[in-house]
């Protein structure tokens, strides 16, 4: 599961407990997909989400990916301004991991400044 090129998981600790976490996985040669970002309710608004997104972007740069992609569920649309503030742009491309029985998610992409 956590072998080379299989993705990973990042957590932020607050004292002895996890206060936020995010997963990521490669989707082709140029894209790292961010998924399952969550912060505990009592720490929301303190920059934990931003820190986790930036950590995934750093991982993407380190591994040579040109962009980070994420999907927002139609049932969680209120988080879309958060990603826009972080530089993500809405894309019309389909989300490869969407569940066929669910409404199509909103896809966002951020191009990274990676050395050529």
XYZ file of N, CA, C and O in Angstrom:
464
model
N 0.802 -1.196 0.000
C 0.000 0.000 0.000
C 0.844 1.259 0.000
O 0.503 2.233 -0.644
N 1.939 1.287 0.739
C 2.762 2.480 0.803
C 4.108 2.266 0.125
O 5.112 2.824 0.532
N 4.111 1.477 -0.938
C 5.324 1.278 -1.695
C 5.629 2.490 -2.553
O 4.862 3.455 -2.607
N 6.736 2.464 -3.235
C 7.118 3.553 -4.125
C 6.009 3.797 -5.140
O 5.423 2.866 -5.678
N 5.692 5.054 -5.355
C 4.676 5.470 -6.330
C 3.266 4.986 -6.000
O 2.424 4.891 -6.879
N 2.986 4.700 -4.727
C 1.645 4.239 -4.386
C 0.840 5.275 -3.614
O -0.323 5.045 -3.314
N 1.434 6.386 -3.296
C 0.730 7.407 -2.543
C 1.109 7.389 -1.087
O 2.084 6.756 -0.685
N 0.342 8.108 -0.294
C 0.668 8.181 1.116
C -0.372 8.947 1.902
O -1.472 9.234 1.422
N 0.025 9.293 3.106
C -0.867 9.861 4.086
C -0.032 10.806 4.946
O 1.091 10.477 5.319
N -0.574 11.985 5.243
C 0.115 12.955 6.097
C -0.820 13.320 7.238
O -2.012 13.555 7.025
N -0.285 13.361 8.447
C -1.089 13.722 9.616
C -0.407 14.859 10.367
O 0.817 14.996 10.343
N -1.225 15.674 11.030
C -0.731 16.738 11.898
C -1.149 16.381 13.322
O -2.315 16.068 13.578
N -0.170 16.428 14.220
C -0.446 16.121 15.616
C -0.648 17.395 16.418
O 0.017 18.398 16.189
N -1.561 17.344 17.335
C -1.763 18.394 18.320
C -1.676 17.729 19.675
O -2.609 17.044 20.087
N -0.534 17.860 20.314
C -0.327 17.093 21.541
C -0.188 15.634 21.198
O 0.575 15.263 20.310
N -0.999 14.804 21.834
C -0.912 13.359 21.614
C -1.943 12.841 20.628
O -2.074 11.649 20.436
N -2.697 13.755 19.979
C -3.728 13.274 19.060
C -3.562 13.857 17.663
O -2.978 14.920 17.480
N -4.079 13.139 16.693
C -4.100 13.622 15.315
C -5.208 14.660 15.215
O -6.352 14.394 15.597
N -4.867 15.853 14.701
C -5.875 16.912 14.554
C -6.260 17.140 13.095
O -7.212 17.849 12.799
N -5.506 16.547 12.179
C -5.832 16.658 10.768
C -5.042 15.648 9.969
O -3.979 15.198 10.397
N -5.587 15.282 8.802
C -4.874 14.341 7.945
C -5.346 14.494 6.502
O -6.407 15.067 6.231
N -4.539 13.978 5.591
C -4.843 14.011 4.168
C -4.134 12.838 3.498
O -3.068 12.411 3.930
N -4.761 12.334 2.444
C -4.149 11.285 1.641
C -3.784 11.834 0.272
O -4.264 12.894 -0.141
N -2.931 11.119 -0.420
C -2.570 11.482 -1.790
C -2.149 10.239 -2.537
O -1.740 9.243 -1.938
N -2.300 10.297 -3.870
C -1.902 9.163 -4.707
C -1.547 9.671 -6.092
O -2.128 10.643 -6.582
N -0.631 9.007 -6.761
C -0.313 9.370 -8.144
C -1.452 8.988 -9.074
O -2.101 7.963 -8.882
N -1.699 9.854 -10.047
C -2.666 9.578 -11.116
C -2.006 9.930 -12.437
O -2.226 11.000 -12.990
N -1.156 9.041 -12.892
C -0.404 9.292 -14.117
C 0.934 9.933 -13.811
O 1.285 10.174 -12.657
N 1.663 10.243 -14.854
C 3.028 10.750 -14.701
C 3.095 12.196 -14.222
O 4.098 12.600 -13.641
N 2.043 12.979 -14.449
C 2.095 14.406 -14.150
C 1.236 14.837 -12.964
O 1.329 15.979 -12.516
N 0.373 13.964 -12.448
C -0.637 14.373 -11.474
C -0.544 13.604 -10.166
O -0.502 12.378 -10.162
N -0.559 14.363 -9.073
C -0.715 13.777 -7.750
C -2.096 14.216 -7.271
O -2.422 15.404 -7.280
N -2.929 13.261 -6.885
C -4.285 13.560 -6.448
C -4.346 13.621 -4.931
O -3.907 12.696 -4.247
N -4.870 14.718 -4.432
C -5.099 14.929 -3.006
C -6.480 14.382 -2.674
O -7.432 14.638 -3.415
N -6.592 13.644 -1.572
C -7.920 13.143 -1.198
C -8.068 13.013 0.309
O -7.106 12.915 1.043
N -9.314 13.072 0.730
C -9.705 12.840 2.130
C -9.068 13.818 3.118
O -8.618 13.432 4.191
N -9.046 15.095 2.797
C -8.548 16.111 3.722
C -9.562 16.302 4.844
O -10.750 16.495 4.594
N -9.095 16.254 6.082
C -9.983 16.456 7.224
C -9.199 17.084 8.380
O -8.023 16.796 8.563
N -9.886 17.978 9.102
C -9.343 18.546 10.341
C -10.424 18.405 11.408
O -11.616 18.552 11.119
N -10.007 18.138 12.626
C -10.972 18.018 13.727
C -11.719 19.344 13.873
O -11.134 20.407 13.703
N -12.993 19.299 14.184
C -13.799 20.525 14.283
C -13.210 21.582 15.220
O -13.249 22.771 14.916
N -12.616 21.176 16.314
C -12.104 22.143 17.283
C -10.843 22.880 16.827
O -10.442 23.860 17.450
N -10.213 22.431 15.732
C -9.022 23.141 15.232
C -9.254 23.787 13.870
O -8.332 24.377 13.305
N -10.455 23.689 13.352
C -10.743 24.312 12.053
C -10.567 25.818 12.164
O -10.861 26.421 13.184
N -10.054 26.405 11.090
C -9.799 27.848 11.082
C -8.435 28.212 11.644
O -8.102 29.390 11.732
N -7.627 27.227 12.003
C -6.300 27.484 12.577
C -5.167 27.189 11.602
O -4.003 27.168 11.980
N -5.497 26.921 10.335
C -4.464 26.707 9.325
C -4.042 25.260 9.122
O -3.126 24.999 8.340
N -4.700 24.323 9.786
C -4.328 22.910 9.649
C -4.583 22.424 8.217
O -3.741 21.761 7.611
N -5.735 22.747 7.665
C -6.056 22.337 6.296
C -5.064 22.899 5.298
O -4.578 22.191 4.417
N -4.753 24.187 5.434
C -3.769 24.828 4.548
C -2.420 24.122 4.660
O -1.769 23.832 3.656
N -1.997 23.840 5.878
C -0.728 23.143 6.102
C -0.714 21.785 5.415
O 0.275 21.406 4.776
N -1.806 21.054 5.510
C -1.871 19.731 4.891
C -1.863 19.814 3.368
O -1.184 19.026 2.704
N -2.597 20.756 2.803
C -2.590 20.931 1.345
C -1.182 21.294 0.884
O -0.670 20.743 -0.093
N -0.533 22.204 1.597
C 0.830 22.602 1.228
C 1.804 21.429 1.358
O 2.740 21.315 0.561
N 1.572 20.553 2.314
C 2.431 19.374 2.452
C 2.276 18.441 1.255
O 3.265 17.898 0.746
N 1.050 18.260 0.780
C 0.832 17.431 -0.410
C 1.485 18.092 -1.623
O 2.134 17.416 -2.433
N 1.351 19.398 -1.748
C 1.998 20.102 -2.863
C 3.513 19.940 -2.792
O 4.171 19.729 -3.817
N 4.073 20.001 -1.599
C 5.517 19.794 -1.431
C 5.927 18.391 -1.825
O 6.968 18.192 -2.476
N 5.121 17.416 -1.452
C 5.399 16.031 -1.846
C 5.343 15.896 -3.366
O 6.189 15.236 -3.973
N 4.355 16.534 -3.971
C 4.229 16.481 -5.436
C 5.465 17.080 -6.104
O 6.005 16.502 -7.051
N 5.906 18.234 -5.622
C 7.116 18.859 -6.194
C 8.327 17.946 -6.024
O 9.104 17.764 -6.953
N 8.485 17.416 -4.826
C 9.628 16.542 -4.535
C 9.651 15.335 -5.463
O 10.716 14.889 -5.898
N 8.465 14.812 -5.782
C 8.380 13.624 -6.625
C 8.282 13.948 -8.113
O 8.134 13.043 -8.934
N 8.334 15.246 -8.473
C 8.366 15.646 -9.880
C 7.011 15.738 -10.567
O 6.948 15.757 -11.799
N 5.925 15.831 -9.821
C 4.609 15.989 -10.441
C 4.393 17.452 -10.831
O 4.800 18.355 -10.109
N 3.720 17.661 -11.945
C 3.487 19.002 -12.466
C 2.229 19.645 -11.904
O 2.046 20.851 -12.023
N 1.368 18.832 -11.286
C 0.120 19.402 -10.773
C -0.476 18.537 -9.669
O -0.154 17.347 -9.546
N -1.345 19.183 -8.892
C -2.129 18.487 -7.876
C -3.590 18.620 -8.284
O -4.041 19.701 -8.671
N -4.311 17.528 -8.211
C -5.722 17.483 -8.561
C -6.506 17.055 -7.325
O -6.015 16.272 -6.515
N -7.709 17.580 -7.189
C -8.591 17.144 -6.108
C -10.025 17.217 -6.587
O -10.336 17.919 -7.550
N -10.885 16.487 -5.937
C -12.306 16.480 -6.275
C -13.106 16.831 -5.032
O -12.818 16.341 -3.941
N -14.104 17.692 -5.223
C -14.989 18.098 -4.132
C -16.365 17.501 -4.401
O -16.954 17.750 -5.456
N -16.849 16.759 -3.450
C -18.177 16.158 -3.568
C -19.241 17.241 -3.702
O -19.138 18.317 -3.105
N -20.278 16.940 -4.462
C -21.399 17.867 -4.590
C -22.097 18.071 -3.244
O -22.849 19.028 -3.077
N -21.825 17.213 -2.270
C -22.413 17.335 -0.943
C -21.520 18.128 0.013
O -21.847 18.282 1.187
N -20.381 18.634 -0.496
C -19.412 19.353 0.334
C -18.945 20.634 -0.365
O -17.809 21.062 -0.195
N -19.811 21.229 -1.143
C -19.455 22.385 -1.972
C -18.961 23.586 -1.170
O -18.250 24.432 -1.702
N -19.308 23.667 0.108
C -18.896 24.825 0.914
C -17.389 24.928 1.094
O -16.881 25.977 1.474
N -16.641 23.854 0.788
C -15.180 23.918 0.907
C -14.509 24.462 -0.354
O -13.304 24.729 -0.346
N -15.264 24.645 -1.422
C -14.656 25.084 -2.679
C -13.919 26.422 -2.552
O -12.800 26.544 -3.080
N -14.432 27.439 -1.852
C -13.669 28.695 -1.710
C -12.313 28.503 -1.020
O -11.352 29.212 -1.329
N -12.216 27.541 -0.117
C -10.947 27.237 0.548
C -9.885 26.859 -0.479
O -8.771 27.390 -0.478
N -10.232 25.963 -1.388
C -9.263 25.522 -2.396
C -8.958 26.632 -3.398
O -7.810 26.769 -3.840
N -9.933 27.427 -3.732
C -9.709 28.554 -4.640
C -8.718 29.534 -4.014
O -7.803 30.015 -4.692
N -8.856 29.806 -2.720
C -7.906 30.702 -2.030
C -6.489 30.147 -2.057
O -5.517 30.908 -2.013
N -6.364 28.831 -2.130
C -5.038 28.203 -2.167
C -4.483 28.080 -3.582
O -3.438 27.467 -3.787
N -5.190 28.649 -4.565
C -4.678 28.665 -5.930
C -5.197 27.570 -6.835
O -4.690 27.410 -7.952
N -6.200 26.824 -6.399
C -6.764 25.772 -7.237
C -7.804 26.363 -8.173
O -8.527 27.294 -7.815
N -7.861 25.825 -9.382
C -8.750 26.316 -10.431
C -9.681 25.181 -10.838
O -9.245 24.033 -11.011
N -10.929 25.519 -11.016
C -11.925 24.519 -11.442
C -11.575 23.992 -12.824
O -11.198 24.749 -13.713
N -11.700 22.704 -12.995
C -11.398 22.038 -14.260
C -12.636 21.273 -14.716
O -13.404 20.776 -13.896
N -12.792 21.151 -16.004
C -13.909 20.384 -16.557
C -13.552 18.916 -16.783
O -14.399 18.134 -17.213
N -12.317 18.539 -16.486
C -11.945 17.138 -16.711
C -12.691 16.221 -15.748
O -13.024 16.621 -14.630
N -12.979 15.015 -16.172
C -13.681 14.082 -15.284
C -12.753 13.594 -14.174
O -11.535 13.576 -14.326
N -13.357 13.190 -13.078
C -12.596 12.632 -11.970
C -12.585 11.117 -12.115
O -13.635 10.464 -12.057
N -11.414 10.564 -12.296
C -11.268 9.142 -12.605
C -11.770 8.222 -11.495
O -12.138 7.080 -11.757
N -11.821 8.723 -10.271
C -12.180 7.860 -9.147
C -13.590 8.125 -8.634
O -13.945 7.705 -7.534
N -14.403 8.818 -9.418
C -15.774 9.130 -9.007
C -16.610 7.849 -8.941
O -16.454 6.950 -9.765
N -17.489 7.800 -7.977
C -18.397 6.659 -7.861
C -19.506 6.853 -8.883
O -20.136 7.913 -8.928
N -19.763 5.865 -9.724
C -20.748 6.037 -10.798
C -22.169 6.326 -10.313
O -22.963 6.901 -11.046
N -22.503 5.963 -9.086
C -23.852 6.191 -8.569
C -24.000 7.543 -7.863
O -25.087 7.889 -7.435
N -22.904 8.296 -7.745
C -22.939 9.594 -7.074
C -22.882 10.719 -8.096
O -22.371 10.537 -9.201
N -23.383 11.909 -7.708
C -23.245 13.062 -8.612
C -21.771 13.336 -8.885
O -20.920 13.134 -8.004
N -21.469 13.800 -10.076
C -20.076 14.086 -10.438
C -19.499 15.153 -9.513
O -20.149 16.166 -9.246
N -18.277 14.934 -9.007
C -17.669 15.933 -8.133
C -17.132 17.116 -8.942
O -16.948 17.025 -10.158
N -16.871 18.207 -8.248
C -16.187 19.359 -8.843
C -14.690 19.077 -8.785
O -14.157 18.759 -7.724
N -14.020 19.175 -9.914
C -12.586 18.893 -9.997
C -11.818 20.207 -9.989
O -12.175 21.151 -10.695
N -10.760 20.250 -9.173
C -9.880 21.418 -9.096
C -8.453 20.973 -9.339
O -8.057 19.880 -8.938
N -7.668 21.858 -9.974
C -6.277 21.552 -10.311
C -5.418 22.754 -9.964
O -5.824 23.901 -10.130
N -4.216 22.474 -9.496
C -3.214 23.514 -9.294
C -1.936 23.082 -9.995
O -1.409 21.988 -9.727
N -1.464 23.932 -10.889
C -0.192 23.670 -11.544
C 0.927 24.066 -10.615
O 0.856 25.097 -9.936
N 1.972 23.252 -10.573
C 3.093 23.489 -9.663
C 4.304 24.008 -10.403
O 4.509 23.691 -11.573
N 5.100 24.751 -9.693
C 6.366 25.216 -10.234
C 7.425 24.157 -9.913
O 7.966 24.126 -8.836
N 7.624 23.268 -10.851
C 8.608 22.203 -10.661
C 9.775 22.457 -11.609
O 9.591 22.892 -12.746
N 10.982 22.188 -11.141
C 12.154 22.380 -12.006
C 12.054 21.503 -13.254
O 11.607 20.366 -13.194
N 12.474 22.045 -14.374
C 12.435 21.304 -15.633
C 13.526 20.277 -15.716
O 14.512 20.314 -15.083
